[in-house]
Amino acid sequence: MNQIQLLPAVEQFLSQPGRLFIGGTWQDAADGRRFAVENPATEDTLTEVAAGGERDVDAAVAAARVAFTGAWAQHSPAQRGVLLFRLAELLDQHREELAQLITLENGKPIATARGEAASAANIIRYFAGWPTKIEGSTLPVSPASGAPMLNYTLREPVGVCALIVPWNFPLTMCVWKLGPALATGCVAVLKPAEQTPLVAIRLVQLIEAAGFPAGVVNLLTGLGAQTGAPLAQHPDVDKIAFTGSTQVGRLIAQAATGNMKKVSLELGGKSPNIILPDADIVRAAKGAADGIFYNQGQVCTAGSRLYVHASVLDQVLEELQRHAAAHVLGPGLDQASSMGPLVSARQLGTVRGYLQRGQEEGAELICGGDRPAHLERGHFIRPSVFLDRAERACVAREEIFGPVLTVMSWTDIDELVLRANDSPYGLAAGLWTRDLRSAHRVAAQLKAGSVWINCWNVVDPASPFGGYKQSGWGREMSKNVIDAYTETKSVFVDLA
């Protein structure tokens, strides 16, 4: 075992219960409630954090509103950019500390967590350049009155934003939403997932250290029903940005109707990954394995449906089994581990249920499907591969959110595109081929927000990210996300 030592700063952090951050003050929940945060690799309690309730939600939203109309409104775009650049530097300086917290509460291997921490700084740095680039326009209008008119538009911040983030990328998802919210001049109430609140607490400590005014970013840790639901329903919240399951996304959309909040949703997926017969099969099989086993399969864009041309099916299955067997399962702090545990006992139960149902419904389990014998504790499951010739089993149709791949074969490319698009989801898709003409033709036909050719899971803050159909509303990152956090005002001036 090659387990890394926890930094003293991390040990100190864990020695104190996590608190809420409201109006620039760290405080306990109004009713004093807390909940335990578990290490999914050991099932031990890491620490306890405050469990916010309705009174805390009211206080956080009120503090955000005061900041929005007060101190934050007095900051120029250039000043907002300076603060974001300062935050990016702090994220870089505390990268290892953040990575260790991610691994402890989420379970992912430390190398993956380090990549997430590095990415967070780059995302904030990207959005730090945006405040001075948000602009309106002048329009050559011709009103019916014939009077000379000047017409211009202004881009203004939406206001108080509820940012509700998931547990699979607990730091990345925070900055995906905080970056554009702060760049545009909005204020935020951040609600991390109950499974992974620790890195969000540390992030907000760094936001405080960067010098953001009190109330600009508020943090509510707590359970979904007691904290997230009243936040989503709150009448003084102007916008909700949510990443999570499609099921919860529907509830968020319903909650927003009370005061017609703006809503952006990044939801589930059951992404098709296609291997054409002319592809580099070794490379394609490795890409397919990485596309489903990365982050223990707990990725909304996981390439969980693999369509392989019948002529190369046996070769691909052999390669996939080899990649699955090569994974070393263990605690994320062990640097030898290439796959950590699932995030919780509940998630492990969900994945096990799909493994059982898949076999009962006729899918052939090629490898995996059980717990590693050498790991007595923790929420571990071996990477698993199904072959479903009929493409009817639940494992071929439903999002599992675990390291479970379902392989199907195909022979006709036009029929394949129909099969790939036959899903309520449309978050991502990919294909592997040496024929760029086929690649571009198929990519244009796939109904997905991201299409990867000879690669998988490539994201960049300058590129939009989001889904078609039930995979969400709107886009994260890039210039597209600026629209989600701004209102456009049209101003007419009579020049007669």
CSV table of C-alpha atoms in Angstrom, one decimal:
chain,number,residue,atom,x,y,z
A,1,MET,CA,0.0,0.0,0.0
A,2,ASN,CA,1.3,3.4,-1.0
A,3,GLN,CA,-1.0,5.7,1.0
A,4,ILE,CA,-0.4,9.4,1.1
A,5,GLN,CA,-0.2,11.3,4.4
A,6,LEU,CA,-2.9,13.8,5.0
A,7,LEU,CA,-1.7,17.4,5.1
A,8,PRO,CA,-1.8,19.0,8.6
A,9,ALA,CA,-4.2,21.6,7.1
A,10,VAL,CA,-6.6,18.8,6.2
A,11,GLU,CA,-6.4,17.1,9.6
A,12,GLN,CA,-7.0,20.5,11.2
A,13,PHE,CA,-10.0,21.1,8.9
A,14,LEU,CA,-11.5,17.7,9.8
A,15,SER,CA,-11.1,18.3,13.5
A,16,GLN,CA,-13.7,21.1,13.5
A,17,PRO,CA,-17.4,20.6,12.5
A,18,GLY,CA,-18.3,22.3,9.3
A,19,ARG,CA,-20.5,25.4,9.5
A,20,LEU,CA,-22.8,27.5,7.3
A,21,PHE,CA,-21.5,30.7,5.8
A,22,ILE,CA,-24.2,33.4,5.7
A,23,GLY,CA,-23.6,37.1,5.2
A,24,GLY,CA,-19.9,36.8,5.7
A,25,THR,CA,-20.2,34.9,9.0
A,26,TRP,CA,-19.5,31.2,9.8
A,27,GLN,CA,-22.3,29.9,11.9
A,28,ASP,CA,-24.1,26.8,13.1
A,29,ALA,CA,-27.6,25.9,11.8
A,30,ALA,CA,-30.4,27.9,13.4
A,31,ASP,CA,-31.7,24.7,15.1
A,32,GLY,CA,-28.2,23.4,15.8
A,33,ARG,CA,-28.6,20.2,13.7
A,34,ARG,CA,-25.6,18.5,12.1
A,35,PHE,CA,-25.1,15.4,10.0
A,36,ALA,CA,-22.1,13.1,9.5
A,37,VAL,CA,-19.9,13.0,6.4
A,38,GLU,CA,-18.6,9.5,5.6
A,39,ASN,CA,-15.4,8.3,4.0
A,40,PRO,CA,-16.9,5.9,1.3
A,41,ALA,CA,-13.6,3.9,1.2
A,42,THR,CA,-13.7,3.0,5.0
A,43,GLU,CA,-17.3,3.8,6.0
A,44,ASP,CA,-15.8,5.8,8.9
A,45,THR,CA,-17.2,9.3,9.8
A,46,LEU,CA,-14.8,12.1,8.7
A,47,THR,CA,-16.5,14.9,10.5
A,48,GLU,CA,-19.9,16.5,11.0
A,49,VAL,CA,-21.3,19.6,9.3
A,50,ALA,CA,-24.2,21.9,9.9
A,51,ALA,CA,-27.6,20.8,8.5
A,52,GLY,CA,-29.3,24.0,7.3
A,53,GLY,CA,-33.1,24.4,7.4
A,54,GLU,CA,-35.7,26.9,6.3
A,55,ARG,CA,-34.6,29.6,8.6
A,56,ASP,CA,-31.0,29.3,7.4
A,57,VAL,CA,-32.2,29.4,3.8
A,58,ASP,CA,-34.2,32.6,4.5
A,59,ALA,CA,-31.1,34.2,6.1
A,60,ALA,CA,-28.8,33.2,3.3
A,61,VAL,CA,-31.1,34.5,0.6
A,62,ALA,CA,-31.6,37.8,2.5
A,63,ALA,CA,-27.9,38.2,2.9
A,64,ALA,CA,-27.4,37.6,-0.8
A,65,ARG,CA,-30.0,40.2,-1.7
A,66,VAL,CA,-28.4,42.8,0.5
A,67,ALA,CA,-25.0,42.2,-1.1
A,68,PHE,CA,-26.5,42.3,-4.6
A,69,THR,CA,-28.0,45.7,-4.1
A,70,GLY,CA,-25.2,47.0,-1.9
A,71,ALA,CA,-21.5,46.2,-1.7
A,72,TRP,CA,-21.3,43.9,-4.8
A,73,ALA,CA,-23.2,46.4,-7.0
A,74,GLN,CA,-20.5,48.9,-6.2
A,75,HIS,CA,-17.7,46.7,-7.7
A,76,SER,CA,-16.8,47.5,-11.3
A,77,PRO,CA,-16.4,44.6,-13.8
A,78,ALA,CA,-12.6,45.1,-13.5
A,79,GLN,CA,-12.8,44.7,-9.8
A,80,ARG,CA,-14.9,41.5,-10.1
A,81,GLY,CA,-12.2,40.1,-12.4
A,82,VAL,CA,-9.4,40.9,-10.0
A,83,LEU,CA,-11.2,39.0,-7.2
A,84,LEU,CA,-11.8,36.0,-9.4
A,85,PHE,CA,-8.1,36.0,-10.5
A,86,ARG,CA,-7.2,36.1,-6.8
A,87,LEU,CA,-9.4,33.2,-6.1
A,88,ALA,CA,-7.8,31.2,-8.9
A,89,GLU,CA,-4.4,31.8,-7.4
A,90,LEU,CA,-5.6,30.6,-4.0
A,91,LEU,CA,-7.1,27.4,-5.6
A,92,ASP,CA,-3.7,26.7,-7.2
A,93,GLN,CA,-1.9,27.3,-3.9
A,94,HIS,CA,-4.2,24.9,-2.0
A,95,ARG,CA,-4.5,22.3,-4.7
A,96,GLU,CA,-3.3,19.3,-2.8
A,97,GLU,CA,-5.4,20.2,0.2
A,98,LEU,CA,-8.5,20.4,-2.0
A,99,ALA,CA,-7.6,17.1,-3.7
A,100,GLN,CA,-7.3,15.3,-0.4
A,101,LEU,CA,-10.7,16.5,0.8
A,102,ILE,CA,-12.3,15.4,-2.5
A,103,THR,CA,-10.8,12.0,-2.2
A,104,LEU,CA,-11.8,11.6,1.4
A,105,GLU,CA,-15.5,12.5,0.9
A,106,ASN,CA,-16.0,11.3,-2.6
A,107,GLY,CA,-13.7,8.3,-2.8
A,108,LYS,CA,-12.1,8.9,-6.2
A,109,PRO,CA,-8.3,8.2,-6.6
A,110,ILE,CA,-6.1,11.0,-5.5
A,111,ALA,CA,-4.6,11.4,-9.0
A,112,THR,CA,-8.1,12.1,-10.3
A,113,ALA,CA,-8.9,14.4,-7.5
A,114,ARG,CA,-5.7,16.4,-8.2
A,115,GLY,CA,-6.8,16.8,-11.7
A,116,GLU,CA,-10.2,18.1,-10.5
A,117,ALA,CA,-8.5,20.6,-8.2
A,118,ALA,CA,-6.2,21.9,-11.0
A,119,SER,CA,-9.2,22.2,-13.4
A,120,ALA,CA,-11.1,24.2,-10.8
A,121,ALA,CA,-8.4,26.9,-10.8
A,122,ASN,CA,-8.4,27.0,-14.6
A,123,ILE,CA,-12.2,27.4,-14.8
A,124,ILE,CA,-12.2,30.3,-12.4
A,125,ARG,CA,-9.3,31.9,-14.3
A,126,TYR,CA,-11.3,31.6,-17.5
A,127,PHE,CA,-14.3,33.4,-16.0
A,128,ALA,CA,-12.1,36.0,-14.4
A,129,GLY,CA,-11.6,37.4,-17.9
A,130,TRP,CA,-15.3,37.8,-18.6
A,131,PRO,CA,-16.5,40.7,-16.4
A,132,THR,CA,-15.0,43.3,-18.7
A,133,LYS,CA,-16.2,41.5,-21.9
A,134,ILE,CA,-19.9,41.5,-21.1
A,135,GLU,CA,-21.5,44.1,-23.4
A,136,GLY,CA,-24.7,45.2,-25.0
A,137,SER,CA,-25.2,46.5,-28.6
A,138,THR,CA,-26.7,49.3,-30.6
A,139,LEU,CA,-29.4,48.4,-33.1
A,140,PRO,CA,-30.5,50.1,-36.3
A,141,VAL,CA,-34.2,50.3,-35.5
A,142,SER,CA,-36.9,51.8,-37.7
A,143,PRO,CA,-40.0,52.5,-35.5
A,144,ALA,CA,-43.4,52.9,-37.2
A,145,SER,CA,-43.5,56.6,-36.0
A,146,GLY,CA,-40.6,57.4,-38.2
A,147,ALA,CA,-39.0,59.4,-35.4
A,148,PRO,CA,-35.2,59.1,-35.2
A,149,MET,CA,-34.4,56.7,-32.3
A,150,LEU,CA,-31.3,55.4,-30.6
A,151,ASN,CA,-31.8,51.8,-29.4
A,152,TYR,CA,-29.2,50.0,-27.3
A,153,THR,CA,-29.1,47.0,-25.1
A,154,LEU,CA,-27.7,46.5,-21.6
A,155,ARG,CA,-26.6,43.2,-20.0
A,156,GLU,CA,-27.4,43.1,-16.3
A,157,PRO,CA,-27.0,40.4,-13.7
A,158,VAL,CA,-30.0,38.2,-12.9
A,159,GLY,CA,-29.6,38.6,-9.2
A,160,VAL,CA,-29.7,36.0,-6.4
A,161,CYS,CA,-28.7,32.6,-7.8
A,162,ALA,CA,-29.3,29.2,-6.0
A,163,LEU,CA,-26.5,26.9,-7.1
A,164,ILE,CA,-27.2,23.3,-6.3
A,165,VAL,CA,-24.4,20.9,-7.1
A,166,PRO,CA,-23.9,17.1,-7.1
A,167,TRP,CA,-21.4,14.8,-5.4
A,168,ASN,CA,-19.5,13.2,-8.4
A,169,PHE,CA,-17.3,16.3,-9.1
A,170,PRO,CA,-17.8,18.2,-5.9
A,171,LEU,CA,-15.3,21.0,-6.6
A,172,THR,CA,-15.7,21.3,-10.4
A,173,MET,CA,-19.4,21.6,-10.3
A,174,CYS,CA,-19.2,24.4,-7.7
A,175,VAL,CA,-16.8,26.5,-9.9
A,176,TRP,CA,-18.8,25.7,-13.1
A,177,LYS,CA,-21.6,27.7,-11.5
A,178,LEU,CA,-19.8,30.2,-9.3
A,179,GLY,CA,-17.5,31.3,-12.1
A,180,PRO,CA,-20.2,32.8,-14.4
A,181,ALA,CA,-22.4,33.9,-11.5
A,182,LEU,CA,-19.7,36.1,-10.0
A,183,ALA,CA,-18.3,37.2,-13.3
A,184,THR,CA,-21.7,38.6,-14.4
A,185,GLY,CA,-22.3,40.4,-11.0
A,186,CYS,CA,-24.8,38.0,-9.6
A,187,VAL,CA,-24.7,36.7,-6.0
A,188,ALA,CA,-24.9,33.1,-4.9
A,189,VAL,CA,-26.3,30.7,-2.3
A,190,LEU,CA,-24.3,27.5,-2.8
A,191,LYS,CA,-25.8,24.2,-1.8
A,192,PRO,CA,-23.4,21.2,-2.1
A,193,ALA,CA,-24.5,17.6,-2.1
A,194,GLU,CA,-24.9,16.2,1.4
A,195,GLN,CA,-22.4,13.4,0.6
A,196,THR,CA,-19.6,15.9,-0.3
A,197,PRO,CA,-19.9,19.2,1.5
A,198,LEU,CA,-16.3,19.4,2.8
A,199,VAL,CA,-14.5,20.7,-0.3
A,200,ALA,CA,-17.3,23.2,-0.8
A,201,ILE,CA,-16.7,24.5,2.7
A,202,ARG,CA,-13.0,24.9,2.0
A,203,LEU,CA,-13.7,26.6,-1.3
A,204,VAL,CA,-15.9,29.2,0.4
A,205,GLN,CA,-13.2,29.7,2.9
A,206,LEU,CA,-10.9,30.6,0.0
A,207,ILE,CA,-13.5,32.9,-1.5
A,208,GLU,CA,-13.6,34.7,1.8
A,209,ALA,CA,-9.8,34.9,1.9
A,210,ALA,CA,-9.8,36.3,-1.7
A,211,GLY,CA,-11.8,39.3,-0.4
A,212,PHE,CA,-15.2,39.0,-1.9
A,213,PRO,CA,-17.7,41.2,0.1
A,214,ALA,CA,-19.9,39.6,2.7
A,215,GLY,CA,-23.1,38.0,1.3
A,216,VAL,CA,-21.8,37.6,-2.3
A,217,VAL,CA,-21.3,33.9,-1.7
A,218,ASN,CA,-23.3,32.1,1.0
A,219,LEU,CA,-23.0,28.4,1.8
A,220,LEU,CA,-25.8,26.1,3.0
A,221,THR,CA,-24.8,22.5,3.8
A,222,GLY,CA,-27.7,20.1,4.5
A,223,LEU,CA,-30.0,17.5,3.2
A,224,GLY,CA,-32.0,17.8,0.0
A,225,ALA,CA,-35.5,17.9,1.5
A,226,GLN,CA,-34.6,20.3,4.4
A,227,THR,CA,-32.2,22.6,2.6
A,228,GLY,CA,-32.3,22.2,-1.1
A,229,ALA,CA,-36.1,22.1,-1.5
A,230,PRO,CA,-36.8,25.4,0.4
A,231,LEU,CA,-33.9,27.0,-1.4
A,232,ALA,CA,-35.3,26.0,-4.8
A,233,GLN,CA,-38.8,27.3,-3.8
A,234,HIS,CA,-37.7,30.5,-2.2
A,235,PRO,CA,-39.6,33.5,-3.6
A,236,ASP,CA,-36.5,35.8,-3.5
A,237,VAL,CA,-34.3,33.6,-5.5
A,238,ASP,CA,-34.0,34.8,-9.1
A,239,LYS,CA,-32.3,31.8,-10.7
A,240,ILE,CA,-31.6,28.2,-10.0
A,241,ALA,CA,-28.6,26.4,-11.5
A,242,PHE,CA,-28.8,22.6,-10.9
A,243,THR,CA,-26.7,19.6,-11.8
A,244,GLY,CA,-27.9,16.2,-10.9
A,245,SER,CA,-30.4,13.5,-11.8
A,246,THR,CA,-33.2,14.1,-14.3
A,247,GLN,CA,-35.7,13.0,-11.6
A,248,VAL,CA,-34.6,15.8,-9.2
A,249,GLY,CA,-34.3,18.2,-12.2
A,250,ARG,CA,-38.0,17.9,-12.8
A,251,LEU,CA,-38.7,18.8,-9.1
A,252,ILE,CA,-36.4,21.8,-9.5
A,253,ALA,CA,-38.3,23.0,-12.6
A,254,GLN,CA,-41.6,22.7,-10.7
A,255,ALA,CA,-40.3,24.5,-7.7
A,256,ALA,CA,-39.2,27.4,-10.0
A,257,THR,CA,-42.7,28.1,-11.2
A,258,GLY,CA,-43.7,30.0,-8.0
A,259,ASN,CA,-42.0,33.2,-9.0
A,260,MET,CA,-40.9,32.1,-12.5
A,261,LYS,CA,-37.2,31.8,-11.7
A,262,LYS,CA,-34.7,31.4,-14.5
A,263,VAL,CA,-33.6,27.7,-14.5
A,264,SER,CA,-30.6,25.9,-16.0
A,265,LEU,CA,-30.4,22.2,-15.6
A,266,GLU,CA,-27.5,19.8,-16.4
A,267,LEU,CA,-29.0,16.3,-15.9
A,268,GLY,CA,-28.5,12.7,-16.6
A,269,GLY,CA,-27.3,10.7,-19.6
A,270,LYS,CA,-27.1,7.3,-21.2
A,271,SER,CA,-24.5,8.2,-23.8
A,272,PRO,CA,-23.8,6.1,-26.9
A,273,ASN,CA,-20.2,5.4,-27.9
A,274,ILE,CA,-19.8,4.0,-31.4
A,275,ILE,CA,-16.9,1.9,-32.8
A,276,LEU,CA,-16.7,1.8,-36.6
A,277,PRO,CA,-15.0,-1.2,-38.2
A,278,ASP,CA,-12.1,0.9,-39.6
A,279,ALA,CA,-11.2,2.3,-36.1
A,280,ASP,CA,-7.9,1.7,-34.3
A,281,ILE,CA,-9.5,-1.1,-32.2
A,282,VAL,CA,-6.9,-1.1,-29.4
A,283,ARG,CA,-7.2,2.7,-29.0
A,284,ALA,CA,-11.0,2.7,-29.3
A,285,ALA,CA,-11.4,-0.1,-26.7
A,286,LYS,CA,-9.2,1.8,-24.3
A,287,GLY,CA,-11.2,4.9,-24.9
A,288,ALA,CA,-14.4,3.1,-24.4
A,289,ALA,CA,-13.2,1.6,-21.1
A,290,ASP,CA,-11.9,5.0,-19.9
A,291,GLY,CA,-15.2,6.5,-20.9
A,292,ILE,CA,-17.2,4.3,-18.6
A,293,PHE,CA,-14.8,3.4,-15.8
A,294,TYR,CA,-13.5,6.9,-15.1
A,295,ASN,CA,-14.6,8.2,-11.7
A,296,GLN,CA,-16.1,4.8,-11.0
A,297,GLY,CA,-18.6,5.4,-13.7
A,298,GLN,CA,-20.2,8.2,-11.7
A,299,VAL,CA,-20.2,10.7,-14.6
A,300,CYS,CA,-23.2,12.1,-16.3
A,301,THR,CA,-21.4,11.8,-19.7
A,302,ALA,CA,-20.3,8.2,-19.1
A,303,GLY,CA,-20.2,6.2,-22.3
A,304,SER,CA,-22.4,3.5,-20.9
A,305,ARG,CA,-23.8,2.3,-24.3
A,306,LEU,CA,-21.1,0.9,-26.5
A,307,TYR,CA,-22.1,0.1,-30.1
A,308,VAL,CA,-19.4,-2.1,-31.8
A,309,HIS,CA,-19.5,-3.2,-35.4
A,310,ALA,CA,-20.1,-7.0,-35.5
A,311,SER,CA,-16.9,-7.6,-37.4
A,312,VAL,CA,-14.8,-6.4,-34.5
A,313,LEU,CA,-17.0,-7.3,-31.6
A,314,ASP,CA,-15.0,-10.2,-30.2
A,315,GLN,CA,-11.7,-8.2,-30.4
A,316,VAL,CA,-13.3,-5.3,-28.6
A,317,LEU,CA,-14.8,-7.5,-25.8
A,318,GLU,CA,-11.4,-9.1,-25.2
A,319,GLU,CA,-9.8,-5.7,-24.9
A,320,LEU,CA,-12.5,-4.4,-22.6
A,321,GLN,CA,-12.1,-7.4,-20.3
A,322,ARG,CA,-8.4,-6.7,-20.2
A,323,HIS,CA,-8.9,-3.1,-19.2
A,324,ALA,CA,-11.5,-4.0,-16.5
A,325,ALA,CA,-9.2,-6.6,-15.0
A,326,ALA,CA,-6.3,-4.1,-14.9
A,327,HIS,CA,-8.0,-1.7,-12.6
A,328,VAL,CA,-6.7,-1.7,-9.0
A,329,LEU,CA,-9.5,-1.1,-6.6
A,330,GLY,CA,-8.8,0.5,-3.3
A,331,PRO,CA,-9.0,3.6,-1.1
A,332,GLY,CA,-8.4,6.8,-3.1
A,333,LEU,CA,-5.6,7.9,-0.8
A,334,ASP,CA,-3.6,4.8,-1.9
A,335,GLN,CA,-1.7,5.9,-4.9
A,336,ALA,CA,-1.8,2.4,-6.3
A,337,SER,CA,-5.6,2.6,-6.7
A,338,SER,CA,-6.9,3.3,-10.1
A,339,MET,CA,-10.6,2.9,-9.0
A,340,GLY,CA,-12.1,4.0,-5.7
A,341,PRO,CA,-15.4,3.2,-4.1
A,342,LEU,CA,-18.8,4.4,-5.1
A,343,VAL,CA,-19.9,7.4,-3.1
A,344,SER,CA,-22.3,5.8,-0.7
A,345,ALA,CA,-24.0,2.6,0.4
A,346,ARG,CA,-27.1,3.8,-1.4
A,347,GLN,CA,-25.3,4.2,-4.7
A,348,LEU,CA,-23.7,0.8,-4.3
A,349,GLY,CA,-27.1,-0.7,-3.7
A,350,THR,CA,-28.4,0.9,-6.9
A,351,VAL,CA,-25.6,-0.4,-9.0
A,352,ARG,CA,-25.9,-3.9,-7.5
A,353,GLY,CA,-29.6,-3.8,-8.3
A,354,TYR,CA,-28.9,-3.0,-12.0
A,355,LEU,CA,-26.3,-5.8,-12.2
A,356,GLN,CA,-28.9,-8.3,-11.0
A,357,ARG,CA,-31.7,-7.0,-13.1
A,358,GLY,CA,-29.5,-6.9,-16.2
A,359,GLN,CA,-28.8,-10.6,-15.9
A,360,GLU,CA,-32.5,-11.4,-15.2
A,361,GLU,CA,-33.5,-9.5,-18.3
A,362,GLY,CA,-31.2,-11.5,-20.6
A,363,ALA,CA,-28.0,-9.4,-20.8
A,364,GLU,CA,-24.8,-11.5,-20.6
A,365,LEU,CA,-22.4,-10.5,-17.9
A,366,ILE,CA,-19.0,-10.7,-19.5
A,367,CYS,CA,-16.9,-9.6,-16.4
A,368,GLY,CA,-17.2,-7.9,-13.0
A,369,GLY,CA,-20.5,-7.6,-11.2
A,370,ASP,CA,-19.2,-8.3,-7.7
A,371,ARG,CA,-17.3,-6.9,-4.8
A,372,PRO,CA,-13.5,-7.3,-4.7
A,373,ALA,CA,-12.7,-10.1,-2.3
A,374,HIS,CA,-9.8,-8.3,-0.7
A,375,LEU,CA,-11.8,-5.2,0.4
A,376,GLU,CA,-13.9,-5.9,3.4
A,377,ARG,CA,-15.1,-2.3,4.0
A,378,GLY,CA,-16.1,0.5,1.6
A,379,HIS,CA,-18.6,0.8,-1.2
A,380,PHE,CA,-16.6,-1.0,-3.9
A,381,ILE,CA,-17.8,-2.8,-7.0
A,382,ARG,CA,-15.6,-4.3,-9.8
A,383,PRO,CA,-15.9,-2.7,-13.2
A,384,SER,CA,-18.5,-4.7,-15.2
A,385,VAL,CA,-19.3,-5.3,-18.8
A,386,PHE,CA,-22.5,-6.7,-20.3
A,387,LEU,CA,-23.3,-7.9,-23.8
A,388,ASP,CA,-26.9,-7.3,-24.7
A,389,ARG,CA,-27.7,-8.6,-28.1
A,390,ALA,CA,-31.4,-7.6,-27.9
A,391,GLU,CA,-30.7,-4.1,-26.5
A,392,ARG,CA,-33.8,-4.5,-24.2
A,393,ALA,CA,-32.3,-4.9,-20.7
A,394,CYS,CA,-32.5,-2.0,-18.2
A,395,VAL,CA,-28.7,-1.8,-18.3
A,396,ALA,CA,-28.9,-0.8,-22.0
A,397,ARG,CA,-31.7,1.8,-21.4
A,398,GLU,CA,-31.4,3.4,-17.9
A,399,GLU,CA,-28.7,5.6,-16.3
A,400,ILE,CA,-26.8,3.5,-13.7
A,401,PHE,CA,-24.1,5.9,-12.5
A,402,GLY,CA,-21.6,3.2,-11.9
A,403,PRO,CA,-18.8,1.3,-13.6
A,404,VAL,CA,-21.2,-0.7,-15.8
A,405,LEU,CA,-20.8,-0.9,-19.6
A,406,THR,CA,-23.4,-2.4,-21.9
A,407,VAL,CA,-22.1,-3.5,-25.3
A,408,MET,CA,-24.3,-4.0,-28.4
A,409,SER,CA,-23.3,-4.9,-32.0
A,410,TRP,CA,-24.4,-3.3,-35.2
A,411,THR,CA,-24.0,-3.7,-39.0
A,412,ASP,CA,-25.9,-0.9,-40.7
A,413,ILE,CA,-24.8,2.7,-40.0
A,414,ASP,CA,-28.1,4.4,-40.7
A,415,GLU,CA,-29.9,2.0,-38.4
A,416,LEU,CA,-27.2,2.5,-35.8
A,417,VAL,CA,-27.8,6.3,-35.7
A,418,LEU,CA,-31.5,5.6,-35.0
A,419,ARG,CA,-30.6,3.2,-32.2
A,420,ALA,CA,-28.1,5.6,-30.7
A,421,ASN,CA,-30.7,8.5,-30.7
A,422,ASP,CA,-33.4,6.2,-29.2
A,423,SER,CA,-33.1,7.5,-25.7
A,424,PRO,CA,-34.7,10.1,-23.5
A,425,TYR,CA,-31.2,11.5,-22.9
A,426,GLY,CA,-28.9,13.5,-25.1
A,427,LEU,CA,-26.0,14.7,-23.1
A,428,ALA,CA,-23.0,13.2,-25.0
A,429,ALA,CA,-22.0,10.8,-27.7
A,430,GLY,CA,-18.9,9.6,-29.4
A,431,LEU,CA,-17.4,7.6,-32.2
A,432,TRP,CA,-14.2,6.0,-33.2
A,433,THR,CA,-13.1,5.8,-36.8
A,434,ARG,CA,-10.2,6.7,-39.2
A,435,ASP,CA,-12.7,8.0,-41.8
A,436,LEU,CA,-13.2,11.7,-41.1
A,437,ARG,CA,-16.0,11.9,-43.6
A,438,SER,CA,-18.0,9.3,-41.7
A,439,ALA,CA,-17.1,10.9,-38.4
A,440,HIS,CA,-18.5,14.3,-39.4
A,441,ARG,CA,-21.6,12.8,-41.0
A,442,VAL,CA,-22.5,10.7,-38.0
A,443,ALA,CA,-21.6,13.5,-35.5
A,444,ALA,CA,-24.1,15.8,-37.3
A,445,GLN,CA,-26.9,13.1,-36.8
A,446,LEU,CA,-26.3,12.4,-33.2
A,447,LYS,CA,-28.7,14.1,-30.8
A,448,ALA,CA,-26.3,15.1,-28.1
A,449,GLY,CA,-24.8,18.3,-26.6
A,450,SER,CA,-21.3,17.0,-26.9
A,451,VAL,CA,-19.9,14.6,-29.5
A,452,TRP,CA,-16.4,13.3,-29.2
A,453,ILE,CA,-14.5,11.8,-32.1
A,454,ASN,CA,-11.6,9.5,-31.3
A,455,CYS,CA,-11.7,10.8,-27.7
A,456,TRP,CA,-14.0,10.9,-24.7
A,457,ASN,CA,-14.8,13.3,-21.8
A,458,VAL,CA,-12.9,16.3,-23.3
A,459,VAL,CA,-14.2,19.5,-21.7
A,460,ASP,CA,-12.9,23.0,-21.7
A,461,PRO,CA,-14.2,26.2,-20.0
A,462,ALA,CA,-14.3,27.9,-23.4
A,463,SER,CA,-16.6,25.3,-24.9
A,464,PRO,CA,-20.3,25.0,-24.1
A,465,PHE,CA,-21.5,21.9,-22.2
A,466,GLY,CA,-25.1,20.7,-21.8
A,467,GLY,CA,-27.6,18.3,-23.2
A,468,TYR,CA,-30.5,17.7,-25.5
A,469,LYS,CA,-33.9,16.3,-24.5
A,470,GLN,CA,-34.1,15.2,-20.8
A,471,SER,CA,-30.4,15.8,-20.3
A,472,GLY,CA,-31.1,19.4,-19.4
A,473,TRP,CA,-31.8,23.1,-20.2
A,474,GLY,CA,-29.2,25.5,-21.2
A,475,ARG,CA,-25.4,25.3,-21.4
A,476,GLU,CA,-22.6,25.5,-18.8
A,477,MET,CA,-19.3,27.2,-19.5
A,478,SER,CA,-18.1,29.3,-22.5
A,479,LYS,CA,-19.7,32.5,-23.6
A,480,ASN,CA,-23.1,30.7,-23.8
A,481,VAL,CA,-23.4,30.5,-20.0
A,482,ILE,CA,-23.1,34.3,-19.6
A,483,ASP,CA,-26.7,34.5,-21.1
A,484,ALA,CA,-28.0,32.3,-18.3
A,485,TYR,CA,-26.8,34.7,-15.6
A,486,THR,CA,-27.8,38.0,-17.3
A,487,GLU,CA,-30.9,39.8,-18.4
A,488,THR,CA,-31.0,41.8,-21.6
A,489,LYS,CA,-32.6,45.3,-21.4
A,490,SER,CA,-33.5,47.2,-24.5
A,491,VAL,CA,-33.4,51.0,-24.2
A,492,PHE,CA,-35.0,53.5,-26.7
A,493,VAL,CA,-34.0,57.1,-26.8
A,494,ASP,CA,-36.1,59.6,-28.9
A,495,LEU,CA,-33.7,61.8,-30.7
A,496,ALA,CA,-36.3,64.0,-32.4
